[in-house]
Amino acid sequence: MRRWFSAMALLAGALLFPTGASAHTRSESHSTWLVDGSSVHLTFSVSDVEARRLTPDGRTPPSREFIAYLSDRVGASAAGAACPLAAPPRPVAATTGYRRVEFFFQCRSPDRIVLRSTAFFERVPTHVNLAQIQNARGDFAEEVLTANAHEIDMSEAAGGGLDGAGFFTFVGMGIMHIFTGIDHMSFLLGLVLISRRFKDLAFVITGFTLGHSLTLGLSVTGMVRPHAEFIDALVALTIALIGIENIAVQTRRPFVLAVATAATLFALAGLRMAGIGLLPVALLIGAGLFASNYLMVSGHLRDAARLRLVVTLVFGLIHGFGFAADLLSEAIPRAKLVELLAGFNLGVEIGQLAVVGVLTLFVVTLRRLKWTLPRPVVVDICASLLVLLGTYWFIGRSFALA
């Protein structure tokens, strides 16, 4: 059995190594559009870190300068004619560390309304704007604006980009999300690495499935709308934590690693108090307390499989919000919500099982060829790689590095 998991861990490291360019884009802004007949209400939000890109010396631009920049780059048109402002744009209250501006446009016609935002694309070509659109009837859609697609045609958004999709389309989306999501794949491989027996693997996969299924449903139905940048950073943190846990169990020194992990997160909380970074102080302190306690408990338990069921459920809650981002980039028709959630979740599970199945086939082949390595060696190497990757992504996402 040791050889089986040694080979599995070796493949995990090989699959994880070429991942540098596959992390999610970190430069983001958010927009909320309410279209009521010929009236368009826009709320544009962005972090202070992003806003500082607008000044050559990296200072935070004053509200007047920030609004002037946005005014030239956001707007709406109807029947090919630009919609004029009904009132001067104005700054509104926002979460600490963010800027928010409101715009009111009054179009001459409610026909063929097109929404536009080109803000920040000239500063960061990989920038994305996460747009939420709602009309007077309450129909809701979400789109992702990029440098190459910075307009939203309301006639298309209202129709729902997934109106013609069927159950198997949603299954395929779930499968592809696993295969193309390097950070989610990294975490899954970390779970495989920590599991010494098939029973352990069943526990962690069950917890992960329950967690992501719950938050995926809450996100897609609109019951919970977390900040995407917070979730992306937490997904990266779970990857680092699963690597640290592997090392703690292997070295049997959980105390040192628990203290170092908590100290790092508390230090980031201190930087946030000084105005550096994006993640809230309470979130960083809570993550530090959770991580240190979990590492201490799991490092001293001889059989931590049942504990990992609970912990991976928590990790699954975080990853579920990450899975939802793939769906929220589409206009989701309400009539297909149940079919979409069932199909997408099934696709995610098929993708996860496919990964484990491929690993199993691979290690069986290695065992027959007697090409296995000692488990402690590959655990140390692969777990260290997980820690490096998770930390790299976490720091990058916590400070909105492009």
Short mmCIF file of C-alpha atoms in Angstrom, two decimals:
data_model
loop_
_atom_site.label_atom_id
_atom_site.label_comp_id
_atom_site.label_asym_id
_atom_site.label_seq_id
_atom_site.Cartn_x
_atom_site.Cartn_y
_atom_site.Cartn_z
CA MET A 1 0.00 0.00 0.00
CA ARG A 2 2.88 2.38 0.70
CA ARG A 3 4.17 1.88 -2.82
CA TRP A 4 0.71 2.56 -4.20
CA PHE A 5 0.54 5.97 -2.54
CA SER A 6 4.18 6.77 -3.26
CA ALA A 7 3.52 6.43 -6.96
CA MET A 8 0.28 8.38 -6.67
CA ALA A 9 2.08 11.22 -4.92
CA LEU A 10 4.79 11.19 -7.59
CA LEU A 11 2.19 11.67 -10.32
CA ALA A 12 0.55 14.42 -8.26
CA GLY A 13 3.80 16.33 -8.22
CA ALA A 14 4.32 15.83 -11.94
CA LEU A 15 0.84 17.12 -12.77
CA LEU A 16 1.16 20.10 -10.46
CA PHE A 17 4.54 21.34 -11.64
CA PRO A 18 3.63 23.24 -14.87
CA THR A 19 0.93 25.40 -13.31
CA GLY A 20 2.35 28.90 -13.28
CA ALA A 21 0.24 30.42 -16.03
CA SER A 22 -3.01 28.76 -15.14
CA ALA A 23 -4.07 30.63 -12.03
CA HIS A 24 -7.15 32.84 -12.18
CA THR A 25 -6.79 36.45 -13.29
CA ARG A 26 -6.40 38.67 -10.24
CA SER A 27 -7.07 42.16 -11.62
CA GLU A 28 -10.84 42.65 -11.22
CA SER A 29 -13.58 45.22 -10.95
CA HIS A 30 -17.31 44.81 -10.35
CA SER A 31 -20.32 46.48 -11.93
CA THR A 32 -24.03 46.27 -11.24
CA TRP A 33 -26.44 47.39 -13.98
CA LEU A 34 -30.15 47.96 -13.46
CA VAL A 35 -32.00 48.51 -16.75
CA ASP A 36 -35.54 49.81 -16.33
CA GLY A 37 -37.04 50.64 -19.71
CA SER A 38 -34.85 53.40 -21.12
CA SER A 39 -33.14 54.13 -17.77
CA VAL A 40 -29.79 52.56 -16.86
CA HIS A 41 -28.36 52.66 -13.33
CA LEU A 42 -24.72 51.59 -13.00
CA THR A 43 -22.73 51.01 -9.81
CA PHE A 44 -19.02 50.49 -10.50
CA SER A 45 -16.80 49.09 -7.72
CA VAL A 46 -13.06 48.48 -7.60
CA SER A 47 -10.44 47.96 -4.89
CA ASP A 48 -8.10 50.77 -3.86
CA VAL A 49 -5.22 48.59 -5.08
CA GLU A 50 -6.70 48.61 -8.59
CA ALA A 51 -7.50 52.33 -8.42
CA ARG A 52 -3.84 53.10 -7.68
CA ARG A 53 -2.97 51.80 -11.14
CA LEU A 54 -4.42 55.06 -12.49
CA THR A 55 -1.72 57.26 -10.98
CA PRO A 56 1.95 57.22 -12.03
CA ASP A 57 3.22 57.35 -8.44
CA GLY A 58 0.87 54.62 -7.14
CA ARG A 59 -1.13 56.97 -4.90
CA THR A 60 -4.88 56.58 -4.44
CA PRO A 61 -6.57 58.95 -6.91
CA PRO A 62 -9.03 61.49 -5.47
CA SER A 63 -12.71 60.89 -6.17
CA ARG A 64 -12.93 63.61 -8.83
CA GLU A 65 -10.00 62.15 -10.78
CA PHE A 66 -11.32 58.59 -10.41
CA ILE A 67 -14.82 59.57 -11.58
CA ALA A 68 -13.39 61.46 -14.57
CA TYR A 69 -11.48 58.33 -15.59
CA LEU A 70 -14.55 56.11 -15.35
CA SER A 71 -16.84 58.60 -17.10
CA ASP A 72 -14.86 58.22 -20.32
CA ARG A 73 -14.94 54.42 -20.16
CA VAL A 74 -18.39 53.31 -18.99
CA GLY A 75 -21.76 53.96 -20.53
CA ALA A 76 -24.78 52.69 -22.41
CA SER A 77 -26.30 53.10 -25.85
CA ALA A 78 -29.77 52.50 -27.31
CA ALA A 79 -30.49 51.89 -30.98
CA GLY A 80 -26.89 52.86 -31.75
CA ALA A 81 -27.06 56.24 -29.97
CA ALA A 82 -25.12 56.98 -26.77
CA CYS A 83 -27.26 57.42 -23.65
CA PRO A 84 -26.57 60.74 -21.90
CA LEU A 85 -26.11 61.06 -18.15
CA ALA A 86 -29.31 61.92 -16.30
CA ALA A 87 -27.30 63.26 -13.36
CA PRO A 88 -23.61 63.77 -12.54
CA PRO A 89 -21.89 60.57 -11.38
CA ARG A 90 -21.27 60.44 -7.65
CA PRO A 91 -19.18 58.38 -5.21
CA VAL A 92 -21.11 56.21 -2.75
CA ALA A 93 -20.19 54.36 0.42
CA ALA A 94 -18.23 51.15 -0.10
CA THR A 95 -16.52 48.43 1.91
CA THR A 96 -13.19 49.50 3.41
CA GLY A 97 -10.51 49.27 0.76
CA TYR A 98 -12.90 49.78 -2.16
CA ARG A 99 -14.15 52.66 -4.33
CA ARG A 100 -17.70 52.80 -5.67
CA VAL A 101 -19.30 55.23 -8.11
CA GLU A 102 -22.90 55.51 -9.33
CA PHE A 103 -23.95 56.53 -12.84
CA PHE A 104 -27.48 57.26 -14.11
CA PHE A 105 -28.08 57.15 -17.87
CA GLN A 106 -31.31 58.11 -19.60
CA CYS A 107 -31.55 56.58 -23.07
CA ARG A 108 -33.80 58.01 -25.79
CA SER A 109 -35.26 54.57 -26.44
CA PRO A 110 -35.54 51.21 -24.61
CA ASP A 111 -34.64 49.39 -27.83
CA ARG A 112 -31.35 47.58 -28.43
CA ILE A 113 -29.65 48.74 -25.25
CA VAL A 114 -25.94 47.92 -25.05
CA LEU A 115 -23.89 48.34 -21.87
CA ARG A 116 -20.17 49.15 -22.06
CA SER A 117 -17.12 49.22 -19.78
CA THR A 118 -13.51 49.54 -20.94
CA ALA A 119 -12.09 50.69 -17.59
CA PHE A 120 -8.67 49.31 -16.57
CA PHE A 121 -8.20 47.20 -19.71
CA GLU A 122 -5.52 49.57 -21.03
CA ARG A 123 -3.75 49.32 -17.66
CA VAL A 124 -3.97 45.54 -17.28
CA PRO A 125 -4.83 43.60 -20.47
CA THR A 126 -5.92 40.59 -18.38
CA HIS A 127 -8.31 42.68 -16.25
CA VAL A 128 -11.89 41.40 -15.96
CA ASN A 129 -15.07 43.16 -14.94
CA LEU A 130 -17.67 40.97 -13.23
CA ALA A 131 -20.98 42.47 -14.31
CA GLN A 132 -24.39 41.77 -12.76
CA ILE A 133 -27.36 42.81 -14.87
CA GLN A 134 -30.98 43.06 -13.81
CA ASN A 135 -34.05 44.41 -15.62
CA ALA A 136 -37.32 45.81 -14.29
CA ARG A 137 -38.94 42.35 -14.30
CA GLY A 138 -36.31 41.05 -11.92
CA ASP A 139 -34.55 38.87 -14.52
CA PHE A 140 -30.95 38.47 -13.43
CA ALA A 141 -27.80 37.63 -15.41
CA GLU A 142 -24.05 37.82 -14.90
CA GLU A 143 -21.40 38.47 -17.53
CA VAL A 144 -17.62 38.76 -17.56
CA LEU A 145 -16.25 41.75 -19.48
CA THR A 146 -12.72 41.51 -20.88
CA ALA A 147 -10.48 43.62 -23.12
CA ASN A 148 -11.82 41.72 -26.13
CA ALA A 149 -15.47 41.63 -25.03
CA HIS A 150 -16.35 44.82 -23.15
CA GLU A 151 -19.99 45.24 -24.20
CA ILE A 152 -23.23 43.58 -23.09
CA ASP A 153 -26.12 43.42 -25.55
CA MET A 154 -29.24 43.41 -23.38
CA SER A 155 -31.22 41.52 -26.01
CA GLU A 156 -28.76 38.63 -25.67
CA ALA A 157 -28.35 38.90 -21.88
CA ALA A 158 -32.08 38.88 -21.33
CA GLY A 159 -32.45 35.74 -23.36
CA GLY A 160 -29.96 33.86 -21.20
CA GLY A 161 -26.77 32.42 -22.59
CA LEU A 162 -27.76 28.95 -21.38
CA ASP A 163 -31.39 28.93 -22.53
CA GLY A 164 -30.70 26.33 -25.21
CA ALA A 165 -28.41 24.21 -23.05
CA GLY A 166 -29.44 20.77 -21.84
CA PHE A 167 -28.53 18.60 -18.87
CA PHE A 168 -25.48 17.08 -20.55
CA THR A 169 -24.18 20.54 -21.45
CA PHE A 170 -24.10 21.36 -17.75
CA VAL A 171 -22.41 18.03 -17.00
CA GLY A 172 -19.74 18.87 -19.56
CA MET A 173 -19.21 22.30 -17.98
CA GLY A 174 -18.63 20.67 -14.59
CA ILE A 175 -16.12 18.20 -16.01
CA MET A 176 -14.20 20.91 -17.85
CA HIS A 177 -14.13 23.10 -14.77
CA ILE A 178 -12.20 20.39 -12.93
CA PHE A 179 -9.86 19.65 -15.83
CA THR A 180 -9.09 23.32 -16.54
CA GLY A 181 -9.06 24.62 -12.93
CA ILE A 182 -5.46 24.09 -11.89
CA ASP A 183 -6.01 25.40 -8.37
CA HIS A 184 -8.97 23.08 -7.74
CA MET A 185 -7.01 20.21 -9.29
CA SER A 186 -4.05 20.99 -7.05
CA PHE A 187 -6.21 20.79 -3.94
CA LEU A 188 -7.77 17.52 -5.08
CA LEU A 189 -4.34 16.00 -5.61
CA GLY A 190 -3.38 17.21 -2.14
CA LEU A 191 -6.30 15.24 -0.73
CA VAL A 192 -5.12 12.16 -2.58
CA LEU A 193 -1.62 12.67 -1.23
CA ILE A 194 -2.76 12.88 2.41
CA SER A 195 -4.97 9.76 2.13
CA ARG A 196 -3.07 6.60 3.06
CA ARG A 197 -6.03 4.28 2.49
CA PHE A 198 -9.01 4.14 0.17
CA LYS A 199 -11.25 4.67 3.21
CA ASP A 200 -9.45 7.93 4.02
CA LEU A 201 -9.86 9.07 0.43
CA ALA A 202 -13.58 8.27 0.54
CA PHE A 203 -13.96 10.42 3.68
CA VAL A 204 -12.19 13.48 2.26
CA ILE A 205 -13.89 13.30 -1.14
CA THR A 206 -17.29 13.00 0.59
CA GLY A 207 -16.64 16.06 2.73
CA PHE A 208 -15.36 18.05 -0.23
CA THR A 209 -18.41 17.10 -2.32
CA LEU A 210 -20.91 18.05 0.39
CA GLY A 211 -19.21 21.40 0.93
CA HIS A 212 -18.91 22.55 -2.67
CA SER A 213 -22.42 21.33 -3.54
CA LEU A 214 -23.90 23.52 -0.81
CA THR A 215 -22.13 26.77 -1.66
CA LEU A 216 -22.42 26.21 -5.41
CA GLY A 217 -26.19 26.09 -4.98
CA LEU A 218 -26.25 29.15 -2.71
CA SER A 219 -24.16 31.19 -5.16
CA VAL A 220 -25.97 30.28 -8.36
CA THR A 221 -29.41 30.88 -6.83
CA GLY A 222 -28.25 34.30 -5.62
CA MET A 223 -28.72 33.57 -1.91
CA VAL A 224 -25.03 34.32 -1.24
CA ARG A 225 -22.77 36.61 -3.27
CA PRO A 226 -19.25 36.53 -1.81
CA HIS A 227 -16.42 38.74 -3.04
CA ALA A 228 -14.72 36.79 -5.83
CA GLU A 229 -11.25 38.05 -4.88
CA PHE A 230 -11.71 36.82 -1.30
CA ILE A 231 -12.75 33.36 -2.49
CA ASP A 232 -9.86 33.08 -4.95
CA ALA A 233 -7.39 33.88 -2.17
CA LEU A 234 -9.00 31.37 0.20
CA VAL A 235 -8.92 28.65 -2.47
CA ALA A 236 -5.17 29.23 -2.73
CA LEU A 237 -4.87 29.10 1.07
CA THR A 238 -6.56 25.68 1.17
CA ILE A 239 -3.93 24.37 -1.27
CA ALA A 240 -1.11 25.62 0.96
CA LEU A 241 -2.80 24.18 4.06
CA ILE A 242 -3.25 20.71 2.58
CA GLY A 243 0.47 20.74 1.73
CA ILE A 244 1.41 21.92 5.23
CA GLU A 245 -0.76 19.20 6.75
CA ASN A 246 1.05 16.56 4.69
CA ILE A 247 4.37 17.82 6.02
CA ALA A 248 3.06 18.05 9.61
CA VAL A 249 1.84 14.46 9.54
CA GLN A 250 5.03 13.23 7.89
CA THR A 251 7.45 15.05 10.25
CA ARG A 252 5.21 14.73 13.35
CA ARG A 253 5.98 18.35 14.22
CA PRO A 254 2.62 20.05 13.85
CA PHE A 255 3.28 22.68 16.53
CA VAL A 256 6.06 24.46 14.64
CA LEU A 257 4.09 24.47 11.38
CA ALA A 258 0.87 25.55 13.11
CA VAL A 259 2.60 28.49 14.79
CA ALA A 260 4.37 29.51 11.56
CA THR A 261 1.10 29.38 9.58
CA ALA A 262 -0.82 31.40 12.16
CA ALA A 263 2.02 33.93 12.47
CA THR A 264 2.07 34.46 8.71
CA LEU A 265 -1.68 35.06 8.51
CA PHE A 266 -1.61 37.34 11.57
CA ALA A 267 1.23 39.31 9.95
CA LEU A 268 -0.91 39.77 6.84
CA ALA A 269 -3.73 40.97 9.12
CA GLY A 270 -1.29 43.53 10.55
CA LEU A 271 -0.41 44.72 7.04
CA ARG A 272 -4.13 45.03 6.25
CA MET A 273 -4.58 47.22 9.34
CA ALA A 274 -1.87 49.43 7.83
CA GLY A 275 -3.84 49.64 4.59
CA ILE A 276 -1.85 47.04 2.64
CA GLY A 277 -3.69 44.14 1.02
CA LEU A 278 -7.29 43.26 0.19
CA LEU A 279 -8.49 40.57 2.60
CA PRO A 280 -10.38 41.75 5.69
CA VAL A 281 -8.55 41.63 9.01
CA ALA A 282 -11.21 39.42 10.60
CA LEU A 283 -10.93 36.93 7.73
CA LEU A 284 -7.15 36.68 8.06
CA ILE A 285 -7.25 36.30 11.85
CA GLY A 286 -10.02 33.70 11.61
CA ALA A 287 -8.06 31.78 8.95
CA GLY A 288 -4.98 31.84 11.17
CA LEU A 289 -6.86 30.47 14.18
CA PHE A 290 -8.61 27.80 12.11
CA ALA A 291 -5.43 26.68 10.33
CA SER A 292 -3.29 26.48 13.47
CA ASN A 293 -5.90 24.54 15.45
CA TYR A 294 -6.56 22.15 12.56
CA LEU A 295 -2.85 21.44 12.06
CA MET A 296 -2.36 20.81 15.77
CA VAL A 297 -5.31 18.41 15.98
CA SER A 298 -4.61 16.50 12.76
CA GLY A 299 -0.91 16.28 13.57
CA HIS A 300 -1.58 14.48 16.85
CA LEU A 301 -4.36 12.12 15.74
CA ARG A 302 -3.33 8.65 14.74
CA ASP A 303 -6.38 8.28 12.49
CA ALA A 304 -7.57 11.70 11.30
CA ALA A 305 -9.84 10.44 8.51
CA ARG A 306 -13.10 11.45 10.20
CA LEU A 307 -11.68 14.82 11.18
CA ARG A 308 -10.73 15.41 7.56
CA LEU A 309 -14.32 14.70 6.55
CA VAL A 310 -15.34 17.80 8.53
CA VAL A 311 -12.38 19.92 7.48
CA THR A 312 -12.64 19.11 3.80
CA LEU A 313 -16.32 20.02 4.06
CA VAL A 314 -15.16 23.49 5.14
CA PHE A 315 -12.64 23.56 2.29
CA GLY A 316 -15.40 22.39 -0.05
CA LEU A 317 -17.55 25.34 0.99
CA ILE A 318 -14.78 27.65 -0.22
CA HIS A 319 -14.17 25.77 -3.48
CA GLY A 320 -17.91 25.72 -4.17
CA PHE A 321 -17.86 29.50 -4.51
CA GLY A 322 -14.94 29.09 -6.89
CA PHE A 323 -16.89 26.57 -8.97
CA ALA A 324 -19.81 29.02 -9.11
CA ALA A 325 -17.66 31.62 -10.87
CA ASP A 326 -17.70 29.45 -14.00
CA LEU A 327 -21.49 29.46 -14.06
CA LEU A 328 -21.96 33.09 -13.05
CA SER A 329 -20.08 34.20 -16.16
CA GLU A 330 -23.17 33.06 -18.08
CA ALA A 331 -26.71 34.40 -18.14
CA ILE A 332 -28.51 31.76 -16.09
CA PRO A 333 -32.18 31.15 -16.97
CA ARG A 334 -34.16 30.63 -13.77
CA ALA A 335 -36.21 27.82 -15.30
CA LYS A 336 -33.04 25.75 -15.67
CA LEU A 337 -31.55 26.27 -12.20
CA VAL A 338 -32.30 22.77 -10.87
CA GLU A 339 -31.14 21.10 -14.08
CA LEU A 340 -28.03 23.27 -14.16
CA LEU A 341 -27.05 22.60 -10.54
CA ALA A 342 -27.63 18.86 -10.83
CA GLY A 343 -25.73 18.59 -14.09
CA PHE A 344 -22.82 20.82 -13.09
CA ASN A 345 -22.38 19.04 -9.75
CA LEU A 346 -22.47 15.67 -11.49
CA GLY A 347 -19.86 16.89 -13.93
CA VAL A 348 -17.61 18.06 -11.11
CA GLU A 349 -17.88 14.63 -9.46
CA ILE A 350 -17.16 12.85 -12.73
CA GLY A 351 -14.10 15.06 -13.16
CA GLN A 352 -12.88 14.30 -9.65
CA LEU A 353 -13.40 10.56 -10.04
CA ALA A 354 -11.65 10.66 -13.41
CA VAL A 355 -8.60 12.21 -11.79
CA VAL A 356 -8.51 9.55 -9.08
CA GLY A 357 -9.13 6.83 -11.68
CA VAL A 358 -6.24 7.98 -13.85
CA LEU A 359 -3.99 8.13 -10.80
CA THR A 360 -5.01 4.60 -9.83
CA LEU A 361 -4.28 3.24 -13.28
CA PHE A 362 -0.96 5.02 -13.34
CA VAL A 363 0.24 3.74 -9.98
CA VAL A 364 -0.88 0.18 -10.73
CA THR A 365 1.30 0.34 -13.82
CA LEU A 366 4.24 1.68 -11.83
CA ARG A 367 3.86 -1.05 -9.22
CA ARG A 368 3.99 -3.72 -11.88
CA LEU A 369 7.09 -2.12 -13.34
CA LYS A 370 8.56 -1.66 -9.82
CA TRP A 371 9.24 2.03 -10.46
CA THR A 372 8.01 3.25 -7.06
CA LEU A 373 9.84 5.50 -4.59
CA PRO A 374 9.75 5.63 -0.77
CA ARG A 375 6.60 7.40 0.36
CA PRO A 376 8.33 9.87 2.75
CA VAL A 377 10.47 11.20 -0.09
CA VAL A 378 7.64 11.90 -2.50
CA VAL A 379 5.37 13.25 0.25
CA ASP A 380 8.00 15.80 1.27
CA ILE A 381 8.62 16.86 -2.34
CA CYS A 382 5.00 17.03 -3.45
CA ALA A 383 3.73 18.61 -0.23
CA SER A 384 6.44 21.26 -0.43
CA LEU A 385 5.37 21.99 -3.99
CA LEU A 386 1.77 22.37 -2.85
CA VAL A 387 2.84 24.81 -0.13
CA LEU A 388 4.85 26.87 -2.61
CA LEU A 389 2.05 26.99 -5.18
CA GLY A 390 -0.65 27.76 -2.64
CA THR A 391 1.42 30.47 -0.97
CA TYR A 392 2.37 32.03 -4.30
CA TRP A 393 -1.27 32.21 -5.42
CA PHE A 394 -2.49 33.33 -1.97
CA ILE A 395 -0.05 36.24 -1.74
CA GLY A 396 -0.68 37.25 -5.35
CA ARG A 397 -4.44 37.21 -4.87
CA SER A 398 -4.33 38.89 -1.46
CA PHE A 399 -2.49 41.89 -2.92
CA ALA A 400 -4.25 41.91 -6.34
CA LEU A 401 -1.02 41.34 -8.26
CA ALA A 402 -1.67 41.06 -11.99
#
